[in-house]
Amino acid sequence: MNGLNFTFCDTPLIALESGALWWPEKRLLSVSDLHLGKSERFARLGRGTLPPYETQDTLTRLSGDLDRTGAETVICLGDSFDDTLAAQALDEEYQLWIAKLQAGRRWFWIEGNHDPGPIEMGGSHVAELVVSGLTFRHIAEPDARGEVSGHYHPKARIRMRGRTLTRPAFLVDDTRIIQPAYGTYTGGLRSEDAPLCDLMGPEAQAILIGPAPCLLPMPR
């Protein structure tokens, strides 16, 4: 299991290569912005046709993270589905897959701006969740402390050996973590763009995800 260990608000955490956040002490896995059903929504709205594999790919990666970590609690930080109709249109095989992933675990759906929470999917449905002093919510609040959020799909752009590399990234400072989008077919907001520069403190760092997660000062 590749990841980068770091400490946030005196809490040891691991940023996994997949974009999930692992809290070993609590056996807790946090994922953000799955956007399941995005290809169905695009087709329904006439925005073009995407290969209809993003739900399978996202759930496959999530299954792998759950197997590797043995997570007992899962927090989905909102926008788990691309919209409410996408959740309702989810194939039965994927609904059953999600039910199997939930079995024997505490599972929390945080409300997002794309979906109010997939009520029919089981688990607990909350606006936000506080666990041992850390607050999990979908959209960061400017004055929050000890906050873990998503929504912005942050990416970091760096120059290496004469070329530009852009990768999804965790953004971390003394008061907040903004997780990258976990779902396939999710775009992103560059770390140097507003509002990320406004939200993150001057000491903020970026953890670029991938096979070898790396830590660097947040590009601005």
PDB file of N, CA and C in Angstrom, residues 52-144:
ATOM      1  N   PRO A  52     -18.694   4.082 -20.737  1.00  0.00           N
ATOM      2  CA  PRO A  52     -19.466   3.879 -19.501  1.00  0.00           C
ATOM      3  C   PRO A  52     -18.781   2.962 -18.496  1.00  0.00           C
ATOM      4  N   TYR A  53     -17.523   3.268 -18.189  1.00  0.00           N
ATOM      5  CA  TYR A  53     -16.774   2.374 -17.308  1.00  0.00           C
ATOM      6  C   TYR A  53     -16.333   3.043 -16.015  1.00  0.00           C
ATOM      7  N   GLU A  54     -16.714   4.310 -15.812  1.00  0.00           N
ATOM      8  CA  GLU A  54     -16.139   5.027 -14.683  1.00  0.00           C
ATOM      9  C   GLU A  54     -16.614   4.485 -13.347  1.00  0.00           C
ATOM     10  N   THR A  55     -17.868   4.021 -13.279  1.00  0.00           N
ATOM     11  CA  THR A  55     -18.371   3.483 -12.018  1.00  0.00           C
ATOM     12  C   THR A  55     -17.626   2.209 -11.653  1.00  0.00           C
ATOM     13  N   GLN A  56     -17.429   1.338 -12.625  1.00  0.00           N
ATOM     14  CA  GLN A  56     -16.693   0.097 -12.367  1.00  0.00           C
ATOM     15  C   GLN A  56     -15.260   0.392 -11.936  1.00  0.00           C
ATOM     16  N   ASP A  57     -14.614   1.324 -12.614  1.00  0.00           N
ATOM     17  CA  ASP A  57     -13.229   1.640 -12.292  1.00  0.00           C
ATOM     18  C   ASP A  57     -13.116   2.235 -10.888  1.00  0.00           C
ATOM     19  N   THR A  58     -14.005   3.169 -10.554  1.00  0.00           N
ATOM     20  CA  THR A  58     -13.960   3.800  -9.235  1.00  0.00           C
ATOM     21  C   THR A  58     -14.223   2.780  -8.130  1.00  0.00           C
ATOM     22  N   LEU A  59     -15.232   1.933  -8.307  1.00  0.00           N
ATOM     23  CA  LEU A  59     -15.548   0.939  -7.279  1.00  0.00           C
ATOM     24  C   LEU A  59     -14.450  -0.113  -7.164  1.00  0.00           C
ATOM     25  N   THR A  60     -13.776  -0.416  -8.269  1.00  0.00           N
ATOM     26  CA  THR A  60     -12.662  -1.365  -8.211  1.00  0.00           C
ATOM     27  C   THR A  60     -11.529  -0.812  -7.358  1.00  0.00           C
ATOM     28  N   ARG A  61     -11.197   0.464  -7.551  1.00  0.00           N
ATOM     29  CA  ARG A  61     -10.134   1.074  -6.747  1.00  0.00           C
ATOM     30  C   ARG A  61     -10.547   1.185  -5.284  1.00  0.00           C
ATOM     31  N   LEU A  62     -11.821   1.526  -5.044  1.00  0.00           N
ATOM     32  CA  LEU A  62     -12.294   1.622  -3.668  1.00  0.00           C
ATOM     33  C   LEU A  62     -12.261   0.253  -2.996  1.00  0.00           C
ATOM     34  N   SER A  63     -12.661  -0.773  -3.710  1.00  0.00           N
ATOM     35  CA  SER A  63     -12.601  -2.133  -3.157  1.00  0.00           C
ATOM     36  C   SER A  63     -11.173  -2.498  -2.778  1.00  0.00           C
ATOM     37  N   GLY A  64     -10.221  -2.136  -3.647  1.00  0.00           N
ATOM     38  CA  GLY A  64      -8.825  -2.434  -3.355  1.00  0.00           C
ATOM     39  C   GLY A  64      -8.335  -1.716  -2.115  1.00  0.00           C
ATOM     40  N   ASP A  65      -8.696  -0.445  -1.963  1.00  0.00           N
ATOM     41  CA  ASP A  65      -8.275   0.301  -0.771  1.00  0.00           C
ATOM     42  C   ASP A  65      -8.887  -0.286   0.499  1.00  0.00           C
ATOM     43  N   LEU A  66     -10.134  -0.710   0.418  1.00  0.00           N
ATOM     44  CA  LEU A  66     -10.784  -1.300   1.595  1.00  0.00           C
ATOM     45  C   LEU A  66     -10.131  -2.637   1.951  1.00  0.00           C
ATOM     46  N   ASP A  67      -9.784  -3.422   0.947  1.00  0.00           N
ATOM     47  CA  ASP A  67      -9.119  -4.703   1.213  1.00  0.00           C
ATOM     48  C   ASP A  67      -7.742  -4.487   1.833  1.00  0.00           C
ATOM     49  N   ARG A  68      -7.005  -3.526   1.295  1.00  0.00           N
ATOM     50  CA  ARG A  68      -5.637  -3.308   1.772  1.00  0.00           C
ATOM     51  C   ARG A  68      -5.595  -2.712   3.174  1.00  0.00           C
ATOM     52  N   THR A  69      -6.531  -1.828   3.472  1.00  0.00           N
ATOM     53  CA  THR A  69      -6.505  -1.156   4.781  1.00  0.00           C
ATOM     54  C   THR A  69      -7.300  -1.904   5.845  1.00  0.00           C
ATOM     55  N   GLY A  70      -8.299  -2.688   5.431  1.00  0.00           N
ATOM     56  CA  GLY A  70      -9.201  -3.288   6.411  1.00  0.00           C
ATOM     57  C   GLY A  70     -10.035  -2.242   7.118  1.00  0.00           C
ATOM     58  N   ALA A  71     -10.385  -1.170   6.418  1.00  0.00           N
ATOM     59  CA  ALA A  71     -11.128  -0.056   7.019  1.00  0.00           C
ATOM     60  C   ALA A  71     -12.429  -0.532   7.653  1.00  0.00           C
ATOM     61  N   GLU A  72     -12.704  -0.007   8.842  1.00  0.00           N
ATOM     62  CA  GLU A  72     -13.952  -0.309   9.542  1.00  0.00           C
ATOM     63  C   GLU A  72     -14.961   0.831   9.412  1.00  0.00           C
ATOM     64  N   THR A  73     -14.472   2.032   9.081  1.00  0.00           N
ATOM     65  CA  THR A  73     -15.335   3.195   8.867  1.00  0.00           C
ATOM     66  C   THR A  73     -14.962   3.827   7.535  1.00  0.00           C
ATOM     67  N   VAL A  74     -15.983   4.169   6.748  1.00  0.00           N
ATOM     68  CA  VAL A  74     -15.767   4.831   5.458  1.00  0.00           C
ATOM     69  C   VAL A  74     -16.566   6.130   5.446  1.00  0.00           C
ATOM     70  N   ILE A  75     -15.910   7.215   5.059  1.00  0.00           N
ATOM     71  CA  ILE A  75     -16.579   8.505   4.899  1.00  0.00           C
ATOM     72  C   ILE A  75     -16.460   8.919   3.441  1.00  0.00           C
ATOM     73  N   CYS A  76     -17.601   9.106   2.784  1.00  0.00           N
ATOM     74  CA  CYS A  76     -17.640   9.630   1.423  1.00  0.00           C
ATOM     75  C   CYS A  76     -17.978  11.113   1.530  1.00  0.00           C
ATOM     76  N   LEU A  77     -17.048  11.968   1.115  1.00  0.00           N
ATOM     77  CA  LEU A  77     -17.124  13.402   1.422  1.00  0.00           C
ATOM     78  C   LEU A  77     -18.018  14.204   0.469  1.00  0.00           C
ATOM     79  N   GLY A  78     -19.063  13.607  -0.040  1.00  0.00           N
ATOM     80  CA  GLY A  78     -19.998  14.353  -0.874  1.00  0.00           C
ATOM     81  C   GLY A  78     -19.733  14.203  -2.355  1.00  0.00           C
ATOM     82  N   ASP A  79     -20.753  14.531  -3.161  1.00  0.00           N
ATOM     83  CA  ASP A  79     -20.718  14.320  -4.614  1.00  0.00           C
ATOM     84  C   ASP A  79     -20.311  12.887  -4.928  1.00  0.00           C
ATOM     85  N   SER A  80     -20.893  11.972  -4.174  1.00  0.00           N
ATOM     86  CA  SER A  80     -20.627  10.560  -4.414  1.00  0.00           C
ATOM     87  C   SER A  80     -21.248  10.110  -5.728  1.00  0.00           C
ATOM     88  N   PHE A  81     -22.334  10.785  -6.132  1.00  0.00           N
ATOM     89  CA  PHE A  81     -22.980  10.526  -7.416  1.00  0.00           C
ATOM     90  C   PHE A  81     -23.019  11.844  -8.189  1.00  0.00           C
ATOM     91  N   ASP A  82     -23.045  11.734  -9.516  1.00  0.00           N
ATOM     92  CA  ASP A  82     -22.981  12.949 -10.319  1.00  0.00           C
ATOM     93  C   ASP A  82     -24.242  13.788 -10.184  1.00  0.00           C
ATOM     94  N   ASP A  83     -25.357  13.177  -9.884  1.00  0.00           N
ATOM     95  CA  ASP A  83     -26.561  13.863  -9.431  1.00  0.00           C
ATOM     96  C   ASP A  83     -27.519  12.803  -8.898  1.00  0.00           C
ATOM     97  N   THR A  84     -28.693  13.232  -8.420  1.00  0.00           N
ATOM     98  CA  THR A  84     -29.635  12.287  -7.809  1.00  0.00           C
ATOM     99  C   THR A  84     -30.135  11.264  -8.821  1.00  0.00           C
ATOM    100  N   LEU A  85     -30.403  11.695 -10.051  1.00  0.00           N
ATOM    101  CA  LEU A  85     -30.881  10.763 -11.077  1.00  0.00           C
ATOM    102  C   LEU A  85     -29.808   9.742 -11.442  1.00  0.00           C
ATOM    103  N   ALA A  86     -28.552  10.138 -11.405  1.00  0.00           N
ATOM    104  CA  ALA A  86     -27.475   9.190 -11.672  1.00  0.00           C
ATOM    105  C   ALA A  86     -27.444   8.096 -10.618  1.00  0.00           C
ATOM    106  N   ALA A  87     -27.711   8.473  -9.361  1.00  0.00           N
ATOM    107  CA  ALA A  87     -27.778   7.474  -8.301  1.00  0.00           C
ATOM    108  C   ALA A  87     -28.942   6.515  -8.535  1.00  0.00           C
ATOM    109  N   GLN A  88     -30.078   7.062  -8.938  1.00  0.00           N
ATOM    110  CA  GLN A  88     -31.255   6.225  -9.171  1.00  0.00           C
ATOM    111  C   GLN A  88     -31.086   5.317 -10.380  1.00  0.00           C
ATOM    112  N   ALA A  89     -30.276   5.753 -11.352  1.00  0.00           N
ATOM    113  CA  ALA A  89     -30.078   4.984 -12.580  1.00  0.00           C
ATOM    114  C   ALA A  89     -28.949   3.973 -12.474  1.00  0.00           C
ATOM    115  N   LEU A  90     -28.300   3.904 -11.330  1.00  0.00           N
ATOM    116  CA  LEU A  90     -27.162   3.003 -11.171  1.00  0.00           C
ATOM    117  C   LEU A  90     -27.584   1.557 -11.398  1.00  0.00           C
ATOM    118  N   ASP A  91     -26.820   0.835 -12.197  1.00  0.00           N
ATOM    119  CA  ASP A  91     -27.130  -0.560 -12.491  1.00  0.00           C
ATOM    120  C   ASP A  91     -27.219  -1.366 -11.199  1.00  0.00           C
ATOM    121  N   GLU A  92     -28.070  -2.381 -11.219  1.00  0.00           N
ATOM    122  CA  GLU A  92     -28.269  -3.204 -10.025  1.00  0.00           C
ATOM    123  C   GLU A  92     -26.974  -3.845  -9.562  1.00  0.00           C
ATOM    124  N   GLU A  93     -26.111  -4.238 -10.509  1.00  0.00           N
ATOM    125  CA  GLU A  93     -24.854  -4.879 -10.111  1.00  0.00           C
ATOM    126  C   GLU A  93     -23.984  -3.929  -9.286  1.00  0.00           C
ATOM    127  N   TYR A  94     -24.034  -2.633  -9.615  1.00  0.00           N
ATOM    128  CA  TYR A  94     -23.243  -1.668  -8.862  1.00  0.00           C
ATOM    129  C   TYR A  94     -23.891  -1.371  -7.515  1.00  0.00           C
ATOM    130  N   GLN A  95     -25.212  -1.358  -7.466  1.00  0.00           N
ATOM    131  CA  GLN A  95     -25.885  -1.189  -6.183  1.00  0.00           C
ATOM    132  C   GLN A  95     -25.522  -2.334  -5.233  1.00  0.00           C
ATOM    133  N   LEU A  96     -25.514  -3.550  -5.762  1.00  0.00           N
ATOM    134  CA  LEU A  96     -25.142  -4.706  -4.942  1.00  0.00           C
ATOM    135  C   LEU A  96     -23.678  -4.633  -4.517  1.00  0.00           C
ATOM    136  N   TRP A  97     -22.834  -4.157  -5.410  1.00  0.00           N
ATOM    137  CA  TRP A  97     -21.410  -4.009  -5.103  1.00  0.00           C
ATOM    138  C   TRP A  97     -21.224  -3.045  -3.939  1.00  0.00           C
ATOM    139  N   ILE A  98     -21.911  -1.905  -3.991  1.00  0.00           N
ATOM    140  CA  ILE A  98     -21.823  -0.932  -2.899  1.00  0.00           C
ATOM    141  C   ILE A  98     -22.334  -1.538  -1.597  1.00  0.00           C
ATOM    142  N   ALA A  99     -23.431  -2.294  -1.662  1.00  0.00           N
ATOM    143  CA  ALA A  99     -23.974  -2.942  -0.471  1.00  0.00           C
ATOM    144  C   ALA A  99     -22.959  -3.908   0.132  1.00  0.00           C
ATOM    145  N   LYS A 100     -22.229  -4.621  -0.710  1.00  0.00           N
ATOM    146  CA  LYS A 100     -21.210  -5.551  -0.202  1.00  0.00           C
ATOM    147  C   LYS A 100     -20.053  -4.792   0.449  1.00  0.00           C
ATOM    148  N   LEU A 101     -19.689  -3.659  -0.142  1.00  0.00           N
ATOM    149  CA  LEU A 101     -18.618  -2.864   0.456  1.00  0.00           C
ATOM    150  C   LEU A 101     -19.038  -2.306   1.814  1.00  0.00           C
ATOM    151  N   GLN A 102     -20.320  -2.005   1.968  1.00  0.00           N
ATOM    152  CA  GLN A 102     -20.813  -1.455   3.226  1.00  0.00           C
ATOM    153  C   GLN A 102     -20.933  -2.505   4.329  1.00  0.00           C
ATOM    154  N   ALA A 103     -21.086  -3.754   3.947  1.00  0.00           N
ATOM    155  CA  ALA A 103     -21.367  -4.812   4.922  1.00  0.00           C
ATOM    156  C   ALA A 103     -20.273  -4.887   5.991  1.00  0.00           C
ATOM    157  N   GLY A 104     -20.687  -4.814   7.241  1.00  0.00           N
ATOM    158  CA  GLY A 104     -19.755  -4.915   8.358  1.00  0.00           C
ATOM    159  C   GLY A 104     -18.969  -3.653   8.634  1.00  0.00           C
ATOM    160  N   ARG A 105     -19.314  -2.559   7.969  1.00  0.00           N
ATOM    161  CA  ARG A 105     -18.591  -1.303   8.155  1.00  0.00           C
ATOM    162  C   ARG A 105     -19.560  -0.188   8.525  1.00  0.00           C
ATOM    163  N   ARG A 106     -19.050   0.820   9.224  1.00  0.00           N
ATOM    164  CA  ARG A 106     -19.779   2.071   9.403  1.00  0.00           C
ATOM    165  C   ARG A 106     -19.530   2.915   8.160  1.00  0.00           C
ATOM    166  N   TRP A 107     -20.606   3.316   7.513  1.00  0.00           N
ATOM    167  CA  TRP A 107     -20.482   3.991   6.218  1.00  0.00           C
ATOM    168  C   TRP A 107     -21.269   5.295   6.255  1.00  0.00           C
ATOM    169  N   PHE A 108     -20.581   6.395   5.979  1.00  0.00           N
ATOM    170  CA  PHE A 108     -21.209   7.715   6.044  1.00  0.00           C
ATOM    171  C   PHE A 108     -21.164   8.393   4.674  1.00  0.00           C
ATOM    172  N   TRP A 109     -22.340   8.820   4.222  1.00  0.00           N
ATOM    173  CA  TRP A 109     -22.443   9.644   3.019  1.00  0.00           C
ATOM    174  C   TRP A 109     -22.583  11.103   3.474  1.00  0.00           C
ATOM    175  N   ILE A 110     -21.592  11.947   3.172  1.00  0.00           N
ATOM    176  CA  ILE A 110     -21.709  13.371   3.437  1.00  0.00           C
ATOM    177  C   ILE A 110     -22.462  14.020   2.274  1.00  0.00           C
ATOM    178  N   GLU A 111     -23.345  14.937   2.576  1.00  0.00           N
ATOM    179  CA  GLU A 111     -24.091  15.617   1.524  1.00  0.00           C
ATOM    180  C   GLU A 111     -23.163  16.475   0.675  1.00  0.00           C
ATOM    181  N   GLY A 112     -23.348  16.421  -0.644  1.00  0.00           N
ATOM    182  CA  GLY A 112     -22.565  17.244  -1.556  1.00  0.00           C
ATOM    183  C   GLY A 112     -23.446  18.242  -2.283  1.00  0.00           C
ATOM    184  N   ASN A 113     -22.838  19.032  -3.155  1.00  0.00           N
ATOM    185  CA  ASN A 113     -23.640  19.978  -3.934  1.00  0.00           C
ATOM    186  C   ASN A 113     -24.243  19.334  -5.172  1.00  0.00           C
ATOM    187  N   HIS A 114     -23.703  18.182  -5.614  1.00  0.00           N
ATOM    188  CA  HIS A 114     -24.289  17.456  -6.739  1.00  0.00           C
ATOM    189  C   HIS A 114     -25.395  16.517  -6.281  1.00  0.00           C
ATOM    190  N   ASP A 115     -25.231  15.942  -5.110  1.00  0.00           N
ATOM    191  CA  ASP A 115     -26.244  15.002  -4.623  1.00  0.00           C
ATOM    192  C   ASP A 115     -26.502  15.261  -3.145  1.00  0.00           C
ATOM    193  N   PRO A 116     -27.759  15.172  -2.712  1.00  0.00           N
ATOM    194  CA  PRO A 116     -28.092  15.411  -1.306  1.00  0.00           C
ATOM    195  C   PRO A 116     -27.818  14.200  -0.415  1.00  0.00           C
ATOM    196  N   GLY A 117     -27.345  13.125  -1.001  1.00  0.00           N
ATOM    197  CA  GLY A 117     -27.125  11.895  -0.239  1.00  0.00           C
ATOM    198  C   GLY A 117     -27.982  10.782  -0.787  1.00  0.00           C
ATOM    199  N   PRO A 118     -27.368   9.667  -1.202  1.00  0.00           N
ATOM    200  CA  PRO A 118     -28.117   8.555  -1.790  1.00  0.00           C
ATOM    201  C   PRO A 118     -28.865   7.756  -0.721  1.00  0.00           C
ATOM    202  N   ILE A 119     -30.018   8.232  -0.353  1.00  0.00           N
ATOM    203  CA  ILE A 119     -30.754   7.692   0.791  1.00  0.00           C
ATOM    204  C   ILE A 119     -30.990   6.185   0.656  1.00  0.00           C
ATOM    205  N   GLU A 120     -31.274   5.739  -0.565  1.00  0.00           N
ATOM    206  CA  GLU A 120     -31.619   4.331  -0.772  1.00  0.00           C
ATOM    207  C   GLU A 120     -30.408   3.415  -0.743  1.00  0.00           C
ATOM    208  N   MET A 121     -29.197   3.950  -0.600  1.00  0.00           N
ATOM    209  CA  MET A 121     -27.990   3.135  -0.693  1.00  0.00           C
ATOM    210  C   MET A 121     -27.528   2.561   0.634  1.00  0.00           C
ATOM    211  N   GLY A 122     -28.253   2.824   1.708  1.00  0.00           N
ATOM    212  CA  GLY A 122     -27.805   2.344   3.000  1.00  0.00           C
ATOM    213  C   GLY A 122     -26.743   3.247   3.588  1.00  0.00           C
ATOM    214  N   GLY A 123     -26.266   2.908   4.765  1.00  0.00           N
ATOM    215  CA  GLY A 123     -25.314   3.762   5.439  1.00  0.00           C
ATOM    216  C   GLY A 123     -26.008   4.916   6.138  1.00  0.00           C
ATOM    217  N   SER A 124     -25.211   5.827   6.679  1.00  0.00           N
ATOM    218  CA  SER A 124     -25.741   7.010   7.362  1.00  0.00           C
ATOM    219  C   SER A 124     -25.551   8.227   6.489  1.00  0.00           C
ATOM    220  N   HIS A 125     -26.521   9.134   6.523  1.00  0.00           N
ATOM    221  CA  HIS A 125     -26.527  10.300   5.642  1.00  0.00           C
ATOM    222  C   HIS A 125     -26.498  11.560   6.504  1.00  0.00           C
ATOM    223  N   VAL A 126     -25.391  12.323   6.397  1.00  0.00           N
ATOM    224  CA  VAL A 126     -25.181  13.459   7.296  1.00  0.00           C
ATOM    225  C   VAL A 126     -24.655  14.652   6.505  1.00  0.00           C
ATOM    226  N   ALA A 127     -24.879  15.855   7.062  1.00  0.00           N
ATOM    227  CA  ALA A 127     -24.342  17.061   6.438  1.00  0.00           C
ATOM    228  C   ALA A 127     -22.843  17.169   6.673  1.00  0.00           C
ATOM    229  N   GLU A 128     -22.389  16.765   7.844  1.00  0.00           N
ATOM    230  CA  GLU A 128     -20.971  16.722   8.175  1.00  0.00           C
ATOM    231  C   GLU A 128     -20.782  15.768   9.341  1.00  0.00           C
ATOM    232  N   LEU A 129     -19.546  15.429   9.633  1.00  0.00           N
ATOM    233  CA  LEU A 129     -19.275  14.440  10.671  1.00  0.00           C
ATOM    234  C   LEU A 129     -18.015  14.840  11.420  1.00  0.00           C
ATOM    235  N   VAL A 130     -18.081  14.793  12.759  1.00  0.00           N
ATOM    236  CA  VAL A 130     -16.926  15.089  13.599  1.00  0.00           C
ATOM    237  C   VAL A 130     -16.427  13.783  14.215  1.00  0.00           C
ATOM    238  N   VAL A 131     -15.129  13.513  14.030  1.00  0.00           N
ATOM    239  CA  VAL A 131     -14.502  12.314  14.584  1.00  0.00           C
ATOM    240  C   VAL A 131     -13.240  12.746  15.335  1.00  0.00           C
ATOM    241  N   SER A 132     -13.269  12.604  16.640  1.00  0.00           N
ATOM    242  CA  SER A 132     -12.091  12.917  17.491  1.00  0.00           C
ATOM    243  C   SER A 132     -11.451  14.247  17.122  1.00  0.00           C
ATOM    244  N   GLY A 133     -12.272  15.268  16.970  1.00  0.00           N
ATOM    245  CA  GLY A 133     -11.770  16.614  16.744  1.00  0.00           C
ATOM    246  C   GLY A 133     -11.590  17.019  15.298  1.00  0.00           C
ATOM    247  N   LEU A 134     -11.671  16.079  14.365  1.00  0.00           N
ATOM    248  CA  LEU A 134     -11.590  16.418  12.943  1.00  0.00           C
ATOM    249  C   LEU A 134     -13.004  16.468  12.361  1.00  0.00           C
ATOM    250  N   THR A 135     -13.287  17.505  11.583  1.00  0.00           N
ATOM    251  CA  THR A 135     -14.599  17.686  10.971  1.00  0.00           C
ATOM    252  C   THR A 135     -14.530  17.342   9.493  1.00  0.00           C
ATOM    253  N   PHE A 136     -15.359  16.401   9.076  1.00  0.00           N
ATOM    254  CA  PHE A 136     -15.432  15.977   7.680  1.00  0.00           C
ATOM    255  C   PHE A 136     -16.666  16.601   7.050  1.00  0.00           C
ATOM    256  N   ARG A 137     -16.459  17.389   5.972  1.00  0.00           N
ATOM    257  CA  ARG A 137     -17.572  18.009   5.258  1.00  0.00           C
ATOM    258  C   ARG A 137     -17.217  18.101   3.781  1.00  0.00           C
ATOM    259  N   HIS A 138     -18.209  18.494   2.974  1.00  0.00           N
ATOM    260  CA  HIS A 138     -17.965  18.526   1.532  1.00  0.00           C
ATOM    261  C   HIS A 138     -17.184  19.761   1.104  1.00  0.00           C
ATOM    262  N   ILE A 139     -17.635  20.940   1.496  1.00  0.00           N
ATOM    263  CA  ILE A 139     -17.021  22.188   1.050  1.00  0.00           C
ATOM    264  C   ILE A 139     -16.350  22.875   2.236  1.00  0.00           C
ATOM    265  N   ALA A 140     -15.106  23.275   2.043  1.00  0.00           N
ATOM    266  CA  ALA A 140     -14.346  23.933   3.108  1.00  0.00           C
ATOM    267  C   ALA A 140     -15.014  25.235   3.544  1.00  0.00           C
ATOM    268  N   GLU A 141     -14.934  25.498   4.845  1.00  0.00           N
ATOM    269  CA  GLU A 141     -15.415  26.755   5.394  1.00  0.00           C
ATOM    270  C   GLU A 141     -14.202  27.602   5.791  1.00  0.00           C
ATOM    271  N   PRO A 142     -14.187  28.874   5.421  1.00  0.00           N
ATOM    272  CA  PRO A 142     -12.977  29.694   5.585  1.00  0.00           C
ATOM    273  C   PRO A 142     -12.386  29.721   6.985  1.00  0.00           C
ATOM    274  N   ASP A 143     -13.203  29.718   8.018  1.00  0.00           N
ATOM    275  CA  ASP A 143     -12.693  29.856   9.381  1.00  0.00           C
ATOM    276  C   ASP A 143     -12.600  28.525  10.124  1.00  0.00           C
ATOM    277  N   ALA A 144     -12.714  27.430   9.399  1.00  0.00           N
ATOM    278  CA  ALA A 144     -12.718  26.109  10.041  1.00  0.00           C
ATOM    279  C   ALA A 144     -11.327  25.746  10.560  1.00  0.00           C
TER     280      ALA A 144
END
